[in-house]
Coordinates of C-alpha atoms in Angstrom, one line a residue:
X1208 CA -0.2 0.5 -0.2
X1209 CA 1.0 3.6 -1.1
X1210 CA 0.0 6.0 1.3
X1211 CA -0.3 9.6 -0.5
X1212 CA -1.1 13.1 1.3
X1213 CA -2.2 15.2 -1.1
X1214 CA -3.0 19.3 0.1
X1215 CA -3.5 20.9 -3.5
X1216 CA -4.3 19.0 -6.1
X1217 CA -5.6 14.8 -6.8
X1218 CA -3.4 14.2 -10.4
X1219 CA -1.0 12.0 -8.1
X1220 CA -3.3 9.6 -6.6
X1221 CA -5.6 9.6 -9.5
X1222 CA -3.2 8.4 -11.6
X1223 CA -2.2 5.8 -9.1
X1224 CA -5.8 4.4 -9.3
X1225 CA -6.6 3.9 -12.9
X1226 CA -3.1 1.9 -12.9
X1227 CA -4.3 -0.6 -10.1
X1228 CA -2.0 0.0 -7.0
X1229 CA -3.7 -0.2 -3.8
X1230 CA -3.7 3.8 -2.0
X1231 CA -4.7 5.8 1.7
X1232 CA -4.8 9.4 1.0
X1233 CA -4.4 12.1 3.4
X1234 CA -6.3 15.1 3.5
X1235 CA -7.4 17.8 4.9
X1236 CA -10.9 17.7 6.6
X1237 CA -12.4 20.1 4.1
X1238 CA -10.8 18.3 0.8
X1239 CA -12.0 15.3 2.1
X1240 CA -15.7 16.5 1.8
X1241 CA -14.3 17.8 -1.6
X1242 CA -13.7 14.1 -3.2
X1243 CA -16.8 12.0 -1.3
X1244 CA -18.4 14.3 -3.0
X1245 CA -16.3 13.8 -6.7
X1246 CA -17.3 9.8 -5.2
X1247 CA -13.3 9.2 -5.5
X1248 CA -12.4 5.3 -4.8
X1249 CA -9.7 5.4 -2.7
X1250 CA -9.8 5.3 1.0
X1251 CA -9.1 8.6 2.6
X1252 CA -7.6 9.3 6.2
X1253 CA -7.7 13.2 7.8
X1254 CA -5.2 15.7 9.6
X1255 CA -7.0 19.2 10.4
X1256 CA -2.7 20.8 10.1
X1257 CA 0.2 19.6 8.3
X1258 CA 2.9 20.7 11.1
X1259 CA 0.5 19.5 14.3
X1260 CA 3.6 16.5 15.2
X1261 CA 0.2 15.1 18.2
X1262 CA -1.5 14.5 14.8
X1263 CA 1.1 12.9 13.4
X1264 CA 2.1 11.0 15.7
X1265 CA -1.6 9.4 15.7
X1266 CA -1.8 9.3 12.1
X1267 CA 1.7 7.5 12.3
X1268 CA 0.4 4.8 15.0
X1269 CA -2.0 4.1 12.5
X1270 CA -0.5 3.5 9.6
X1271 CA 2.1 1.1 11.2
X1272 CA -0.5 -1.2 11.4
X1273 CA -1.2 -1.5 7.8
X1274 CA 1.0 -2.6 5.2
X1275 CA 2.4 0.6 4.0
X1276 CA 5.6 0.4 2.0
X1277 CA 5.6 4.1 1.1
X1278 CA 4.8 7.4 2.2
X1279 CA 4.9 10.9 -0.6
X1280 CA 3.4 13.0 -1.9
X1281 CA 3.9 16.5 -4.3
X1282 CA 2.3 19.4 -2.6
X1283 CA 4.5 21.5 -0.6
X1284 CA 2.9 22.0 2.2
X1285 CA 3.1 17.8 2.9
X1286 CA 6.6 17.7 2.0
X1287 CA 7.7 17.5 6.1
X1288 CA 4.6 15.3 7.0
X1289 CA 5.6 13.0 4.5
X1290 CA 9.2 13.0 5.8
X1291 CA 8.1 12.9 9.6
X1292 CA 5.7 9.8 8.7
X1293 CA 8.6 7.8 6.9
X1294 CA 10.9 8.3 9.3
X1295 CA 8.2 6.7 12.3
X1296 CA 7.7 3.7 10.2
X1297 CA 11.1 3.6 9.1
X1298 CA 10.9 4.1 5.0
X1299 CA 12.6 4.8 2.9
X1300 CA 12.7 8.3 1.2
X1301 CA 13.1 12.0 1.8
X1302 CA 14.8 12.7 5.0
X1303 CA 13.3 15.1 7.5
X1304 CA 16.6 17.5 7.0
X1305 CA 15.8 17.6 3.3
X1306 CA 12.3 18.6 3.6
X1307 CA 13.1 21.1 6.0
X1308 CA 15.5 22.7 3.4
X1309 CA 13.3 22.0 0.9
X1310 CA 10.0 24.5 3.0
X1311 CA 11.8 26.8 5.9
X1312 CA 12.7 29.5 2.5
X1313 CA 15.3 30.8 5.6
X1314 CA 16.5 27.2 6.1
X1315 CA 17.2 27.2 2.0
X1316 CA 19.2 30.2 1.6
X1317 CA 21.5 29.3 4.2
X1318 CA 22.1 26.1 2.9
X1319 CA 22.2 27.2 -0.6
X1320 CA 24.4 30.1 0.7
X1321 CA 27.0 27.5 2.6
X1322 CA 27.0 26.0 -0.5
X1323 CA 28.0 28.6 -2.7
X1324 CA 24.1 29.6 -5.3
X1325 CA 24.1 33.6 -5.3
X1326 CA 21.0 34.3 -2.8
X1327 CA 19.7 37.8 -1.7
X1328 CA 20.5 39.0 1.4
X1329 CA 17.9 37.5 3.9
X1330 CA 17.5 37.6 7.9
X1331 CA 14.3 35.5 9.8
X1332 CA 12.7 38.2 11.7
X1333 CA 10.4 37.1 15.6
X1334 CA 7.1 38.6 13.6
X1335 CA 5.8 41.9 11.3
X1336 CA 7.1 44.3 14.4
X1337 CA 10.4 43.2 12.9
X1338 CA 11.0 44.3 9.6
X1339 CA 12.4 48.1 9.9
X1340 CA 15.0 46.4 11.5
X1341 CA 15.4 44.3 9.0
X1342 CA 15.0 47.1 6.7
X1343 CA 18.3 48.8 8.1
X1344 CA 20.1 45.8 7.2
X1345 CA 18.6 44.9 4.4
X1346 CA 17.9 48.0 3.0
X1347 CA 14.8 49.3 1.3
X1348 CA 12.8 47.6 -0.5
X1349 CA 12.4 44.5 1.7
X1350 CA 10.3 41.0 0.4
X1351 CA 8.7 39.5 3.2
X1352 CA 6.7 36.3 3.5
X1353 CA 6.1 33.5 5.5
X1354 CA 9.4 30.9 6.2
X1355 CA 7.2 28.2 5.0
X1356 CA 4.6 29.8 2.0
X1357 CA 4.2 28.7 -1.4
X1358 CA 2.6 30.4 -4.4
X1359 CA 3.5 33.8 -3.4
X1360 CA 1.0 34.2 -0.9
X1361 CA 1.6 36.3 1.8
X1362 CA 4.6 37.6 0.0
X1363 CA 5.5 41.1 0.3
X1364 CA 7.6 43.8 -1.9
X1365 CA 7.5 46.7 1.4
X1366 CA 9.1 49.8 -0.4
X1367 CA 9.6 51.9 2.1
X1368 CA 8.8 53.2 5.5
X1369 CA 5.8 55.0 3.9
X1370 CA 4.8 51.7 2.1
X1371 CA 5.4 49.3 5.3
X1372 CA 2.3 52.2 7.2
X1373 CA 0.0 51.9 4.6
X1374 CA 0.6 47.7 4.5
X1375 CA -0.1 47.9 8.0
X1376 CA -3.5 50.0 7.9
X1377 CA -5.0 48.2 5.0
X1378 CA -4.3 44.5 7.0
X1379 CA -2.3 43.8 5.0
X1380 CA -1.1 41.4 6.8
X1381 CA -4.0 39.9 8.8
X1382 CA -5.8 36.6 8.1
X1383 CA -6.7 36.2 4.5
X1384 CA -9.3 34.4 2.5
X1385 CA -8.3 30.9 0.9
X1386 CA -10.3 27.9 0.3
X1387 CA -11.2 25.8 2.8
X1388 CA -8.8 22.9 1.4
X1389 CA -5.6 25.5 2.3
X1390 CA -6.4 25.6 5.9
X1391 CA -4.5 23.1 7.1
X1392 CA -1.5 24.4 6.0
X1393 CA -2.1 27.6 8.0
X1394 CA -1.2 29.6 4.9
X1395 CA -4.1 31.7 5.9
X1396 CA -3.4 33.0 9.2
X1397 CA -1.6 36.2 7.3
X1398 CA 1.6 37.2 8.5
X1399 CA 0.7 38.3 11.9
X1400 CA 0.4 34.6 13.2
X1401 CA 2.6 33.2 10.7
X1402 CA 2.9 29.3 10.7
X1403 CA 6.7 28.3 11.1
X1404 CA 7.7 32.3 10.9
X1405 CA 8.5 35.0 9.2
X1406 CA 11.5 36.3 7.4
X1407 CA 12.7 39.2 5.0
X1408 CA 15.3 39.3 1.7
X1409 CA 16.5 42.2 0.0
X1410 CA 14.3 43.5 -2.7
X1411 CA 16.0 42.9 -5.9
X1412 CA 15.3 44.9 -8.4
X1413 CA 14.8 42.4 -11.0
X1414 CA 15.4 42.7 -14.9
X1415 CA 13.2 39.1 -15.5
X1416 CA 12.6 35.2 -14.0
X1417 CA 13.3 32.2 -14.9
X1418 CA 12.6 29.0 -13.7
X1419 CA 13.9 25.6 -14.3
X1420 CA 12.4 22.0 -13.8
X1421 CA 14.4 19.1 -12.6
X1422 CA 13.5 15.4 -11.9
X1423 CA 16.2 13.3 -11.2
X1424 CA 16.5 9.0 -11.0
X1425 CA 19.0 8.0 -8.5
X1426 CA 21.8 10.2 -9.2
X1427 CA 20.7 10.6 -12.3
X1428 CA 19.1 13.9 -14.4
X1429 CA 16.3 12.6 -16.5
X1430 CA 15.6 16.2 -16.8
X1431 CA 16.3 19.9 -16.6
X1432 CA 13.6 22.4 -19.0
X1433 CA 14.7 25.9 -18.9
X1434 CA 11.6 28.8 -18.3
X1435 CA 11.0 32.1 -18.2
X1436 CA 7.5 33.5 -16.2
X1437 CA 6.5 37.0 -18.1
X1438 CA 7.9 38.7 -16.0
X1439 CA 8.9 39.5 -11.9
X1440 CA 6.0 37.0 -9.8
X1441 CA 5.6 39.8 -7.4
X1442 CA 3.4 42.4 -9.3
X1443 CA 2.7 41.4 -13.4
X1444 CA -0.6 41.8 -14.4
X1445 CA -0.2 38.5 -16.2
X1446 CA 1.1 34.8 -15.0
X1447 CA 2.3 33.0 -17.4
X1448 CA 6.1 30.9 -18.5
X1449 CA 7.6 30.5 -21.9
X1450 CA 10.4 26.7 -22.5
X1451 CA 13.4 28.0 -23.6
X1452 CA 15.5 26.2 -25.7
X1453 CA 19.6 26.0 -25.8
X1454 CA 20.0 28.8 -28.2
X1455 CA 18.4 30.8 -25.9
X1456 CA 19.6 33.4 -23.3
X1457 CA 20.4 32.6 -20.3
X1458 CA 19.4 28.7 -21.1
X1459 CA 22.5 26.9 -20.1
X1460 CA 23.7 29.5 -16.7
X1461 CA 19.7 28.9 -15.3
X1462 CA 20.4 25.2 -15.8
X1463 CA 23.7 25.6 -14.2
X1464 CA 22.3 27.7 -11.6
X1465 CA 19.4 25.8 -10.9
X1466 CA 21.6 22.2 -10.7
X1467 CA 23.3 23.7 -8.4
X1468 CA 21.0 24.9 -6.5
X1469 CA 19.2 21.3 -6.7
X1470 CA 22.6 19.6 -5.9
X1471 CA 23.1 21.8 -2.5
X1472 CA 19.4 20.3 -1.4
X1473 CA 20.6 16.5 -1.7
X1474 CA 17.8 16.1 -4.5
X1475 CA 18.4 12.4 -5.1
X1476 CA 15.1 11.2 -6.8
X1477 CA 12.6 13.7 -6.9
X1478 CA 11.4 16.1 -8.5
X1479 CA 12.8 20.5 -7.5
X1480 CA 11.3 23.6 -9.4
X1481 CA 13.6 26.3 -9.0
X1482 CA 13.2 29.7 -9.7
X1483 CA 16.0 32.1 -10.6
X1484 CA 16.0 35.8 -11.1
X1485 CA 18.0 38.2 -13.7
X1486 CA 18.8 41.7 -11.0
X1487 CA 19.5 44.7 -13.1
X1488 CA 23.0 44.2 -12.3
X1489 CA 23.1 41.6 -14.5
X1490 CA 23.7 38.6 -11.4
X1491 CA 22.1 35.5 -11.7
X1492 CA 20.3 34.4 -8.1
X1493 CA 18.0 31.2 -7.0
X1494 CA 15.1 32.6 -6.1
X1495 CA 13.8 29.7 -4.4
X1496 CA 13.8 26.0 -5.0
X1497 CA 11.0 23.8 -4.2
X1498 CA 11.7 20.0 -4.2
X1499 CA 8.5 19.2 -6.1
X1500 CA 6.6 19.8 -10.2
X1501 CA 6.5 23.1 -10.3
X1502 CA 2.6 24.5 -9.5
X1503 CA 0.0 26.1 -11.5
X1504 CA -0.1 24.7 -15.1
X1505 CA 4.0 24.3 -15.7
X1506 CA 2.8 20.8 -15.9
X1507 CA 0.5 21.1 -18.7
X1508 CA 2.9 23.7 -20.5
X1509 CA 5.3 20.7 -20.3
X1510 CA 3.3 18.1 -21.6
X1511 CA 2.5 20.4 -24.7
X1512 CA 5.9 21.2 -25.3
X1513 CA 7.5 17.7 -24.3
X1514 CA 4.6 14.8 -23.7
X1515 CA 6.4 15.3 -20.2
X1516 CA 3.5 14.3 -17.7
X1517 CA 5.0 14.9 -14.3
X1518 CA 1.9 13.3 -12.7
X1519 CA 2.9 10.1 -14.5
X1520 CA 6.5 10.7 -13.1
X1521 CA 5.9 10.8 -9.5
X1522 CA 3.3 8.0 -10.3
X1523 CA 6.9 5.7 -12.0
X1524 CA 9.0 6.8 -9.2
X1525 CA 6.2 5.9 -6.6
X1526 CA 5.7 2.3 -7.8
X1527 CA 9.3 2.1 -8.0
X1528 CA 9.6 2.2 -11.7
X1529 CA 12.3 4.0 -13.7
X1530 CA 10.6 7.5 -15.5
X1531 CA 11.4 7.3 -19.2
X1532 CA 11.9 10.8 -20.6
X1533 CA 12.9 11.7 -24.3
X1534 CA 13.0 15.6 -24.6
X1535 CA 11.3 17.3 -28.2
X1536 CA 13.8 18.9 -29.9
X1537 CA 13.0 21.5 -32.7
X1538 CA 9.1 21.9 -33.5
X1539 CA 7.3 25.3 -32.2
X1540 CA 8.0 26.6 -28.6
X1541 CA 4.7 26.7 -26.2
X1542 CA 4.2 29.6 -24.0
X1543 CA 1.1 29.3 -21.5
X1544 CA -0.2 32.9 -20.0
X1545 CA -3.2 33.3 -17.4
X1546 CA -4.4 36.6 -17.0
X1547 CA -5.7 37.8 -13.7
X1548 CA -10.2 38.5 -12.8
X1549 CA -10.4 41.7 -11.5
X1550 CA -11.9 41.2 -7.9
X1551 CA -15.6 41.1 -7.8
X1552 CA -18.9 39.7 -9.5
X1553 CA -18.0 38.6 -12.4
X1554 CA -20.7 40.3 -14.9
X1555 CA -18.9 39.3 -18.9
X1556 CA -16.5 37.6 -20.3
X1557 CA -15.4 36.5 -23.8
X1558 CA -15.7 32.5 -24.3
X1559 CA -12.7 30.2 -24.5
X1560 CA -13.8 29.7 -28.3
X1561 CA -13.5 33.2 -28.9
X1562 CA -9.9 33.0 -27.5
X1563 CA -9.7 30.0 -29.2
X1564 CA -9.1 31.9 -32.5
X1565 CA -6.5 34.2 -31.5
X1566 CA -3.6 34.2 -33.6
X1567 CA -1.8 30.7 -32.7
X1568 CA -3.6 29.8 -29.5
X1569 CA -3.8 26.0 -29.0
X1570 CA -5.2 25.8 -25.9
X1571 CA -7.8 27.4 -23.2
X1572 CA -8.7 26.5 -19.9
X1573 CA -11.6 28.4 -18.4
X1574 CA -11.7 28.5 -14.6
X1575 CA -14.3 31.6 -14.5
X1576 CA -18.1 32.2 -15.5
X1577 CA -20.0 35.2 -15.4
X1578 CA -22.6 35.2 -11.5
X1579 CA -19.0 33.8 -10.0
X1580 CA -17.5 36.0 -7.3
X1581 CA -14.0 36.2 -7.7
X1582 CA -11.6 37.1 -5.0
X1583 CA -9.1 39.7 -4.9
X1584 CA -5.9 37.9 -6.0
X1585 CA -4.4 35.5 -3.6
X1586 CA -0.6 35.4 -4.6
X1587 CA -0.4 32.8 -7.6
X1588 CA -3.4 31.1 -6.5
X1589 CA -6.1 33.0 -8.8
X1590 CA -5.8 33.8 -12.6
X1591 CA -9.2 33.5 -14.7
X1592 CA -8.1 30.6 -17.2
X1593 CA -4.8 29.6 -19.2
X1594 CA -3.9 30.7 -22.4
X1595 CA -1.8 28.3 -24.3
X1596 CA -0.3 29.3 -27.9
X1597 CA 2.7 28.3 -30.1
X1598 CA 5.3 30.3 -31.8
X1599 CA 8.5 29.8 -34.3
X1600 CA 10.7 30.7 -31.0
X1601 CA 10.1 31.6 -27.3
X1602 CA 10.0 35.1 -28.1
X1603 CA 6.9 34.3 -30.7
X1604 CA 5.2 31.9 -28.6
X1605 CA 5.5 34.2 -25.6
X1606 CA 4.0 38.1 -27.2
X1607 CA 0.9 35.7 -28.3
X1608 CA 0.1 34.3 -25.4
X1609 CA 0.5 37.4 -23.5
X1610 CA -1.6 38.9 -26.7
X1611 CA -5.0 36.3 -26.6
X1612 CA -4.5 37.0 -22.7
X1613 CA -4.1 40.5 -21.8
X1614 CA -7.4 40.4 -24.9
X1615 CA -9.6 38.1 -22.8
X1616 CA -12.6 41.0 -21.5
X1617 CA -13.7 40.6 -18.7
X1618 CA -16.1 43.1 -16.3
X1619 CA -16.4 42.9 -12.9
X1620 CA -18.9 44.5 -10.7
X1621 CA -18.9 45.2 -7.0
X1622 CA -22.7 43.7 -6.5
X1623 CA -23.9 40.6 -7.5
X1624 CA -25.7 39.7 -11.7
X1625 CA -29.6 41.3 -11.4
X1626 CA -29.1 43.2 -8.0
X1627 CA -30.5 46.1 -7.3
X1628 CA -28.1 49.6 -7.2
X1629 CA -28.3 51.1 -3.5
X1630 CA -31.0 53.8 -3.2
X1631 CA -29.3 56.8 -3.0

């Protein structure tokens, strides 16, 4: 039996079920309700908080009576919990030390620095009250984030003292409205009550932001695929990525730096998603590294460009199969762009079919619909949809995807559709 810890998406356990593998899935209570409504065929256990040692110890005792062969996850909030359970059950896999370095961003950057991998200056914070003292040390601007965050949730670029005062007054450091399924991570508590503490980083003047998707099996590199975001993740109005060819600017530098970061975190078997910043000074720095597949629609982008399915490869690793990948060379380049819908009630929007008529567009995923209430943007979790386009080069594909995404007309109102305006 394989035990899968699942917080964000069900792709891995769905694939394992399709392959006839016996699994037991551990989820939050909210996720359990959602999946029971879907009628999933596998049994589930729950934990209310992924960092609660008491609950995890009780879970380990329950699992000890079962024929568990492996504990696995592809979700960042679950990495430490999975490592804890492996240690308690005497099972192989990622160690607690590696899981901690992969999820605590301050410890991670200390490990990277010790290995000679360039990162931004950083300091731990006891609370948001320490931001001023961090800025005195690092200089303005500073990036403030939860040490155990993900998807840029709760990550804020603070420009100066006046900006900090405005953020405090607006309640930006308080609790955030997030799906109930994410509450087990504690990330919804906000920076005022962040689980695992806070940190501040030197605010880099970012010219471009890259990422690299890595898979290794027993020390062998299966692939290292670099990509470029349409702009710095902090502050850009369009999310997305375009995968880079061998001849694109910075490709080899990005791959080499990502490999160095994966080495520093002792990645032997498994995935890494490495984010790399190109400073205006020309320096390349590792922003963060996650020991899991890239999130959002990066797996779909890999599939469209190279035929890579990270979830199928995750299932291969879980079943002790050797992952086989043949990267495609030549052919058009695929880019992905995801517009962020304005907050409010959606009163009108173009159809996905209209987007498919745009030049180069090959795939469109619509996530929101007229009549829904779209929340204020939370990290990288609230796009209106996803657009995929092809081009002759990375720049051409990226331009087409961005043009289609920014042309996606979405109108919102502060009132639900058909609700009468207030009497003045």
